[in-house]
Tab-separated table of C-alpha atoms in Angstrom:
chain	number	residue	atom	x	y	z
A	1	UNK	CA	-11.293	22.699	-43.013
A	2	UNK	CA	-9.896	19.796	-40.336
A	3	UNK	CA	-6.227	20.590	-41.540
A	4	UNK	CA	-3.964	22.665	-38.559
A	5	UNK	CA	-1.138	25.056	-39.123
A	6	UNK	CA	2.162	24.331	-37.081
A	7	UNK	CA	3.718	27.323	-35.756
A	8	UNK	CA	7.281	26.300	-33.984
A	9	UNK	CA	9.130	29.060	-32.513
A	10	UNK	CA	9.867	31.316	-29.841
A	11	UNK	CA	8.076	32.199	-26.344
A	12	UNK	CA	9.230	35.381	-24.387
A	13	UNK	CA	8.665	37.712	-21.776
A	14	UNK	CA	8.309	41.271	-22.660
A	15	UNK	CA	9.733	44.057	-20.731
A	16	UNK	CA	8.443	47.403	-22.156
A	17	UNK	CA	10.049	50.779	-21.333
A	18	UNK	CA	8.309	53.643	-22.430
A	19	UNK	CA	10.682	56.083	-23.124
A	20	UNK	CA	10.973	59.592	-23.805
A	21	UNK	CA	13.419	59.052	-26.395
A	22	UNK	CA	16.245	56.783	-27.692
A	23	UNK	CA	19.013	57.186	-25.462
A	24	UNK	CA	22.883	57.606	-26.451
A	25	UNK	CA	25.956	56.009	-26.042
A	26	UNK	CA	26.784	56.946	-22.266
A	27	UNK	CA	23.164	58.523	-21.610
A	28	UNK	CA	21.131	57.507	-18.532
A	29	UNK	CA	17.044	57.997	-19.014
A	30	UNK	CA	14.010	57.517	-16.668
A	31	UNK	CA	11.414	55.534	-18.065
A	32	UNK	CA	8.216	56.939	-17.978
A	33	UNK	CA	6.611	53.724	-17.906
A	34	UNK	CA	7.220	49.826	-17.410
A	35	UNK	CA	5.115	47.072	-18.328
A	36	UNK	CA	5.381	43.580	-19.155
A	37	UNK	CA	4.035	41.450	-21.483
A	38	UNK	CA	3.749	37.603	-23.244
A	39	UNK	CA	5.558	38.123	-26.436
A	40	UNK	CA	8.191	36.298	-28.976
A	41	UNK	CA	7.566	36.114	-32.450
A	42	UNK	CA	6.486	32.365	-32.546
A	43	UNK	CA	3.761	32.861	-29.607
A	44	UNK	CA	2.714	36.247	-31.263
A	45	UNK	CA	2.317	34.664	-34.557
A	46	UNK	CA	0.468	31.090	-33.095
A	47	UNK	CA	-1.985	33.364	-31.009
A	48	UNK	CA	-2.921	35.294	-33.729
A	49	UNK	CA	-4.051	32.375	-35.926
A	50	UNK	CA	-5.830	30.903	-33.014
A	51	UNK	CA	-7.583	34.114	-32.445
A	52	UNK	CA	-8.690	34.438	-36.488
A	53	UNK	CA	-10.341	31.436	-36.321
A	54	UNK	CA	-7.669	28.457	-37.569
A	55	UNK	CA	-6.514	25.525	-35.818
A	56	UNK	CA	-2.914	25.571	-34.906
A	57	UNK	CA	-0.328	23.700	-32.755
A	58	UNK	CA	2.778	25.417	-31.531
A	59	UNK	CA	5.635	23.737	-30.877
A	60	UNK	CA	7.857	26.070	-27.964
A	61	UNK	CA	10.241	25.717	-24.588
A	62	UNK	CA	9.829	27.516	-21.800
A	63	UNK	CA	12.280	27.731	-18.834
A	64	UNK	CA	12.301	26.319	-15.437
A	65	UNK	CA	11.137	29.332	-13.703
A	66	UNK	CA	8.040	31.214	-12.752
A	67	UNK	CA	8.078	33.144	-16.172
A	68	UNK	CA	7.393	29.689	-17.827
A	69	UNK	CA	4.815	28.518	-15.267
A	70	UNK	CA	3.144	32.023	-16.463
A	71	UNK	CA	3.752	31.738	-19.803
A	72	UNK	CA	2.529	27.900	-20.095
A	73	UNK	CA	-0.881	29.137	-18.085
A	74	UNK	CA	-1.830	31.356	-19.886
A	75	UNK	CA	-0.892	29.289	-23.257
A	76	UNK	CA	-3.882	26.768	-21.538
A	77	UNK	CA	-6.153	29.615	-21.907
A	78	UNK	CA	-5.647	30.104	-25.255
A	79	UNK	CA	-6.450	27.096	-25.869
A	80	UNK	CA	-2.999	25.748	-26.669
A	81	UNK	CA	-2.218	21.572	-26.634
A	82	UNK	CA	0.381	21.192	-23.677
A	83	UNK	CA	1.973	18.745	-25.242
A	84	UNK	CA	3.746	20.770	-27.510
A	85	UNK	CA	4.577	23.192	-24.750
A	86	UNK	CA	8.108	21.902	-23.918
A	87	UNK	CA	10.477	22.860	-20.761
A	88	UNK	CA	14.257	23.344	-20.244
A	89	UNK	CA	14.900	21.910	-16.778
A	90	UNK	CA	18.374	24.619	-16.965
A	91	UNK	CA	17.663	27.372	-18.826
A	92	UNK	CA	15.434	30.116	-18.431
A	93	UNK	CA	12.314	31.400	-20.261
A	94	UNK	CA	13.008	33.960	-23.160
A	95	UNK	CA	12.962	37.519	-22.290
A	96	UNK	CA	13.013	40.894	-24.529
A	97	UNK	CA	13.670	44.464	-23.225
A	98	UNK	CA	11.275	46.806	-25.773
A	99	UNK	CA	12.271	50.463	-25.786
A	100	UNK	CA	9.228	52.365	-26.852
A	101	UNK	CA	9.265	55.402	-28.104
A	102	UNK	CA	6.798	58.520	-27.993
A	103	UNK	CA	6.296	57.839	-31.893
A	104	UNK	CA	5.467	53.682	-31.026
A	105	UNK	CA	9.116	53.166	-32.436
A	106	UNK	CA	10.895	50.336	-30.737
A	107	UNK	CA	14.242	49.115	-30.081
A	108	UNK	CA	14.350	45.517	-28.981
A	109	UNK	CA	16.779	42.930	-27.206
A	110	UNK	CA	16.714	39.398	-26.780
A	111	UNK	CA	17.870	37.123	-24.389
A	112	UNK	CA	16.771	33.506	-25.775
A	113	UNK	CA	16.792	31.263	-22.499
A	114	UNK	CA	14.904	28.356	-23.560
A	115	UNK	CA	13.792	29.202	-26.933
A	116	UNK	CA	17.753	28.223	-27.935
A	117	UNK	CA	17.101	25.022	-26.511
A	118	UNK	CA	14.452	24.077	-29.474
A	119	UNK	CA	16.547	21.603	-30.954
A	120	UNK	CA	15.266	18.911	-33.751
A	121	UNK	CA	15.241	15.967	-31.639
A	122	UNK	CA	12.446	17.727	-30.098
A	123	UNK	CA	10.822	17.631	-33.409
A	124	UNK	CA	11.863	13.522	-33.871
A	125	UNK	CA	11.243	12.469	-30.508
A	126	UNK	CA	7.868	14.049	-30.064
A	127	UNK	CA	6.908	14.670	-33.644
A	128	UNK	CA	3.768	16.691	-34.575
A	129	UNK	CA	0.743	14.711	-36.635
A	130	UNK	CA	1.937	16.015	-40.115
A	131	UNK	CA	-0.468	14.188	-41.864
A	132	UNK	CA	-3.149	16.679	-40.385
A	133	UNK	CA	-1.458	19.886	-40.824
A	134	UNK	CA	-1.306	21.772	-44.363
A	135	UNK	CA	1.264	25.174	-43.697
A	136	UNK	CA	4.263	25.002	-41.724
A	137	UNK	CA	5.134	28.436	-40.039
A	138	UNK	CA	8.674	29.258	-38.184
A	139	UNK	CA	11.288	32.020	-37.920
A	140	UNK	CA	14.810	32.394	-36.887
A	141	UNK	CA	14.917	33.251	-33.180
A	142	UNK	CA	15.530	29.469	-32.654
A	143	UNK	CA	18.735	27.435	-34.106
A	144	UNK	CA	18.629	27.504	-37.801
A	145	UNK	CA	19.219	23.298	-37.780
A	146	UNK	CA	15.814	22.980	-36.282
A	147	UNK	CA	14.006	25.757	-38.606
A	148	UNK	CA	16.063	23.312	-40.973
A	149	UNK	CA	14.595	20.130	-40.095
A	150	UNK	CA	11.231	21.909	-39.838
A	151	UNK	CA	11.216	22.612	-43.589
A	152	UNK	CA	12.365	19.330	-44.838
A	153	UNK	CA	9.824	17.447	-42.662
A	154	UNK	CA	7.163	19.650	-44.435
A	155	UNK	CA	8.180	18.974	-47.540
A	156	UNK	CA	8.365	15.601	-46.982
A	157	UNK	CA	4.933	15.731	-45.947
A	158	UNK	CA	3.772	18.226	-48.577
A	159	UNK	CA	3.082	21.138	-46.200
A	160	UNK	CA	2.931	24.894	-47.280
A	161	UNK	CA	6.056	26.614	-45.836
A	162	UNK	CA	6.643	30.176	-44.408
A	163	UNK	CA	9.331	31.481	-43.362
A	164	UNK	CA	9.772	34.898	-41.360
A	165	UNK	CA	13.546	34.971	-41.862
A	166	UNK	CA	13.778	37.545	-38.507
A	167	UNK	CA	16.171	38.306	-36.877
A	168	UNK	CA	17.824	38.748	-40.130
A	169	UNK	CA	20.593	36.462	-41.544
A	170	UNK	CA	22.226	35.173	-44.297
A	171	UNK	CA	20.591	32.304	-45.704
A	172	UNK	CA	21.370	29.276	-48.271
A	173	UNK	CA	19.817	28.104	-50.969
A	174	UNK	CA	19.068	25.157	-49.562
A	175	UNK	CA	16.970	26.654	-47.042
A	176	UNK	CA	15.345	29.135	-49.043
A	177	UNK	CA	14.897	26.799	-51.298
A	178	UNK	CA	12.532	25.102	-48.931
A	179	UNK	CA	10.152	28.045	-48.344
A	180	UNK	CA	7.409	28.414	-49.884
A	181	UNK	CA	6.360	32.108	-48.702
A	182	UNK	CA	9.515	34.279	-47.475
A	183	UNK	CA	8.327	36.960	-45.200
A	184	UNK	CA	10.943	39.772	-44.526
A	185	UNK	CA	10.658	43.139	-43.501
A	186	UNK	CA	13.144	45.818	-45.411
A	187	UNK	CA	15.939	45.273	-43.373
A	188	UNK	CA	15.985	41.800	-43.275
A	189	UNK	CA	15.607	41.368	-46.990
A	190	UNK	CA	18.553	43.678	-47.466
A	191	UNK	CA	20.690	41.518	-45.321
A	192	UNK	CA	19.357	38.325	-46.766
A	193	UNK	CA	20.152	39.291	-50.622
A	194	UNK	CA	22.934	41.568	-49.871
A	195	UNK	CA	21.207	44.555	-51.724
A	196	UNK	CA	20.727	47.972	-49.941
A	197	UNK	CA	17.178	49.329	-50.214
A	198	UNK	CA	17.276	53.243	-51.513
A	199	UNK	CA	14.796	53.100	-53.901
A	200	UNK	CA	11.347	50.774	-55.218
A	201	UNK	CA	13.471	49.378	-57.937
A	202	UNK	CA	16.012	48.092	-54.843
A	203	UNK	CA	13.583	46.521	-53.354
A	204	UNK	CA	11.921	44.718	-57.079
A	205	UNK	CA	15.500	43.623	-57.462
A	206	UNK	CA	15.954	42.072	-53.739
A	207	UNK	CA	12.137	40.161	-54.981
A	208	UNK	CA	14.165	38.886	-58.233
A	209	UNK	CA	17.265	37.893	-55.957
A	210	UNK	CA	15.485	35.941	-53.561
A	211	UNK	CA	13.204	34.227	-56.153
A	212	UNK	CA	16.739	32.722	-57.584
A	213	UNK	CA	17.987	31.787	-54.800
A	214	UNK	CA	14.971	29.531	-54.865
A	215	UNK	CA	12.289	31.114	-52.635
A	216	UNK	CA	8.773	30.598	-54.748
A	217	UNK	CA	6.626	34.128	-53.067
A	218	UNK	CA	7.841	36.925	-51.397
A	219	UNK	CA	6.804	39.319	-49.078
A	220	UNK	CA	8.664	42.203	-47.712
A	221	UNK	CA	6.824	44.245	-45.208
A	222	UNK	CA	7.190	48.327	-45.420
A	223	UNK	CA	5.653	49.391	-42.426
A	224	UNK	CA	4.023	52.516	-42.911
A	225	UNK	CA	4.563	52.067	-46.760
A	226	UNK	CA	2.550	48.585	-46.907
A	227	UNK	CA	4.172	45.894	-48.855
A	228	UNK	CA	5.586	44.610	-51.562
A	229	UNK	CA	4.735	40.814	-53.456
A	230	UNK	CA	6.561	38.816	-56.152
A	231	UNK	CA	6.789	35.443	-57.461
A	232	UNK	CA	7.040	34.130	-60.980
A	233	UNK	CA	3.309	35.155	-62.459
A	234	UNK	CA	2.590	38.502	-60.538
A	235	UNK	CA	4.413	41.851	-58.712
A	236	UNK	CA	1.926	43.549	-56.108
A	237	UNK	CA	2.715	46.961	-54.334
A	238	UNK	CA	0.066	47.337	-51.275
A	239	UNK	CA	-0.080	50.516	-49.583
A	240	UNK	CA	-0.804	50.706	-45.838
A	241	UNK	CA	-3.542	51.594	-43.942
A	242	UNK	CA	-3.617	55.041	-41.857
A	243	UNK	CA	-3.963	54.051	-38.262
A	244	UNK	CA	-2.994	55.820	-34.866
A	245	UNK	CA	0.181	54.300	-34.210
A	246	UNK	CA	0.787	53.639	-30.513
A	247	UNK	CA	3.203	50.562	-30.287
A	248	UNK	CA	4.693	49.021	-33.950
A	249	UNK	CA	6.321	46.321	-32.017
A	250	UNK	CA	4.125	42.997	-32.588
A	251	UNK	CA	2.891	44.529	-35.998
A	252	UNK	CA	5.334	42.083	-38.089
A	253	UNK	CA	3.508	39.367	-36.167
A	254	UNK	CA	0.092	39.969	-36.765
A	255	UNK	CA	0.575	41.042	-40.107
A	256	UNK	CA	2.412	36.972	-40.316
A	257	UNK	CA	-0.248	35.136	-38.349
A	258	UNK	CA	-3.119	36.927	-40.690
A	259	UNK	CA	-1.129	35.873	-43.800
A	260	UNK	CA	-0.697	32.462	-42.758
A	261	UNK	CA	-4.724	32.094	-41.521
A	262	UNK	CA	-5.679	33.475	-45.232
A	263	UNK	CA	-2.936	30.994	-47.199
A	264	UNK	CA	-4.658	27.994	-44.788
A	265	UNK	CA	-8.097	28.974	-45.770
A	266	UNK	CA	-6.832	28.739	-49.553
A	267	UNK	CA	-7.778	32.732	-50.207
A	268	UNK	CA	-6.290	34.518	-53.319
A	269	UNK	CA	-3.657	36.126	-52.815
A	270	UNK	CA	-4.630	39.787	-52.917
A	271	UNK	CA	-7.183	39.010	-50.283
A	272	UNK	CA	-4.206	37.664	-48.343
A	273	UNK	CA	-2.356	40.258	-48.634
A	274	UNK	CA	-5.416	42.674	-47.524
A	275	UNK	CA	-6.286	40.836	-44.516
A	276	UNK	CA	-2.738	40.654	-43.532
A	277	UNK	CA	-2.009	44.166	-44.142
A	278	UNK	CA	-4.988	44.745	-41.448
A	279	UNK	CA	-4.060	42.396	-39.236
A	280	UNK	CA	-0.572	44.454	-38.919
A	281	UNK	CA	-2.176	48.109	-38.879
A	282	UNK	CA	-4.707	47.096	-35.825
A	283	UNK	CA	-1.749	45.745	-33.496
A	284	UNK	CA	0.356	48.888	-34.009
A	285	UNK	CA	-2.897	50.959	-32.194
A	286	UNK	CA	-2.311	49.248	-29.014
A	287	UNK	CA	0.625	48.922	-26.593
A	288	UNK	CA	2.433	46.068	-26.063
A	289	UNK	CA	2.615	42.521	-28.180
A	290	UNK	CA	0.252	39.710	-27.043
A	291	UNK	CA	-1.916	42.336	-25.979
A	292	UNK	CA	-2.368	43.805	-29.339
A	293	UNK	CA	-3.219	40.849	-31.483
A	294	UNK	CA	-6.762	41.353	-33.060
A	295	UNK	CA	-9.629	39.039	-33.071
A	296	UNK	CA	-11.881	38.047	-36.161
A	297	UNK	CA	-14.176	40.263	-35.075
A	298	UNK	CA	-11.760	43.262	-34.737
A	299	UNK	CA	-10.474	42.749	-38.106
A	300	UNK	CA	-14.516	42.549	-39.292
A	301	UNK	CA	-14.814	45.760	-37.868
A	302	UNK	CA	-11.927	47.471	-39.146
A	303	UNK	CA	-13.027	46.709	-42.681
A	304	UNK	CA	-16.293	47.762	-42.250
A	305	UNK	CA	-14.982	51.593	-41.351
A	306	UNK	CA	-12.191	50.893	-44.241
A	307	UNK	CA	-14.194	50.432	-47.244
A	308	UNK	CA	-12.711	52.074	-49.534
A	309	UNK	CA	-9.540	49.760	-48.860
């Protein structure tokens, strides 16, 4: 397949604090580590397709600083176009502060830099070759007008949409409308359709919800409980696999970048869902985000000792 997916999001850097607990209100702790990392949802999602196998171009900003010279090196390694690797000549690059916990349980802030400066004349002025690209992947750690434009530029082009609607907000119809394949984990969905989660049948009724507001598949992610799929001719429940949890915080994005590799390669869903579900158990057993993306071949390997999954 000569088709590319087009990943447009966010780039940051990752400050991780491991901790030996979740501190209080008032409450000074001493971290018992520090590390950094590349992270952001966007990049964490683009690498991983790259490093399944599919062709992808992704569409950032960086700041003017020596984060984003970094950042945009190590992008060239990847194998990422520059072209699509933007810069903000005022702002600076992304960064997150990661609280990790002795469990892998993180707590995570954001301080967007650049990535707010990912604007939709950047997608008019420079736009990318649509007519080669066949799935359309963003989020909504950059302005919702350009995840906006994003969306109607794929449909206008007839591209597969997915949207991972995190960090959670209310959205339109319009916009959901749009997507194709809405990705949310359990709190987001609950924020999105307004419905607290207490029991399976809150979270069937969140899949009906969404699917009226105009949303055509959905995913919601349940961590250590696996997932949940609806749209209008089938309603999967996917348990997790049992892994060694070190780090849960780029899970969501591997678990994203394997569902949008399988959807590109035109697999059934259930495989999809499978490969994803991998894909998100395998980054958790490793610390830190870019860092724990898998590789075909980890993935390969992972099935092989998993075959009774």
């Amino acid at each position: 397949m000569n088709k590319k997916i087009l990943v447009i999001g966010t780039s940051n850097i990752d400050f991780i604090f491991r901790v030996p607990h979740f501190h209080q209100v008032g409450e000074t702790i001493v971290a018992e580590v520090m590390t950094t990392a590349f992270g952001g949802k966007g990049a964490n999602q683009a690498i991983t397709i790259k490093q399944l196998g599919s062709k992808v171009i992704f569409l950032t900003k960086l700041g003017n600083d020596v984060y984003g010279e970094q950042y945009k090196k190590y992008f060239l390694k990847k194998g990422m176009d520059a072209k699509w690797i933007l810069k903000d000549k005022k702002l600076p690059t992304g960064m997150a502060i990661i609280e990790l916990s002795p469990k892998g349980e993180n707590r995570i802030m954001v301080s967007p830099g650049a990535n707010h400066s990912l604007l939709p004349k950047d997608l008019i002025k420079n736009p990318p070759p649509w007519k080669e690209i066949n799935l359309f992947l963003t989020q909504l750690e950059i302005p919702l007008e350009t995840v906006s434009t994003g969306l109607e530029l794929a449909q206008t082009y007839g591209v597969i949409t997915i949207l991972n609607p995190s960090p959670g907000q209310r959205l339109s119809s319009r916009i959901l409308s749009m997507v194709d394949f809405l990705i949310p984990n359990e709190t987001e969905a609950e924020i999105i359709s307004g419905i607290k989660i207490r029991k399976d049948k809150d979270i069937e009724k969140i899949g009906n919800i969404l699917m009226e507001m105009g949303s055509r598949n959905i995913v919601v992610t349940l961590g250590e409980k696996g997932l949940f799929f609806k749209n209008q001719d089938e309603t999967i429940w996917m348990e997790a696999f049992k892994v060694d949890v070190k780090d849960t915080t780029a899970a969501g994005d591997a678990f994203i970048g394997a569902f949008a590799h399988g959807i590109h390669k035109g697999w059934p869903i259930r495989e999809v869902l499978k490969f994803a579900n991998a894909s998100g158990a395998l980054a958790t057993t490793k610390i830190g985000a870019q860092p724990s993306l898998p590789m075909k071949k980890d993935l390969d390997d992972f099935f092989l000792n998993n075959l009774k999954y």
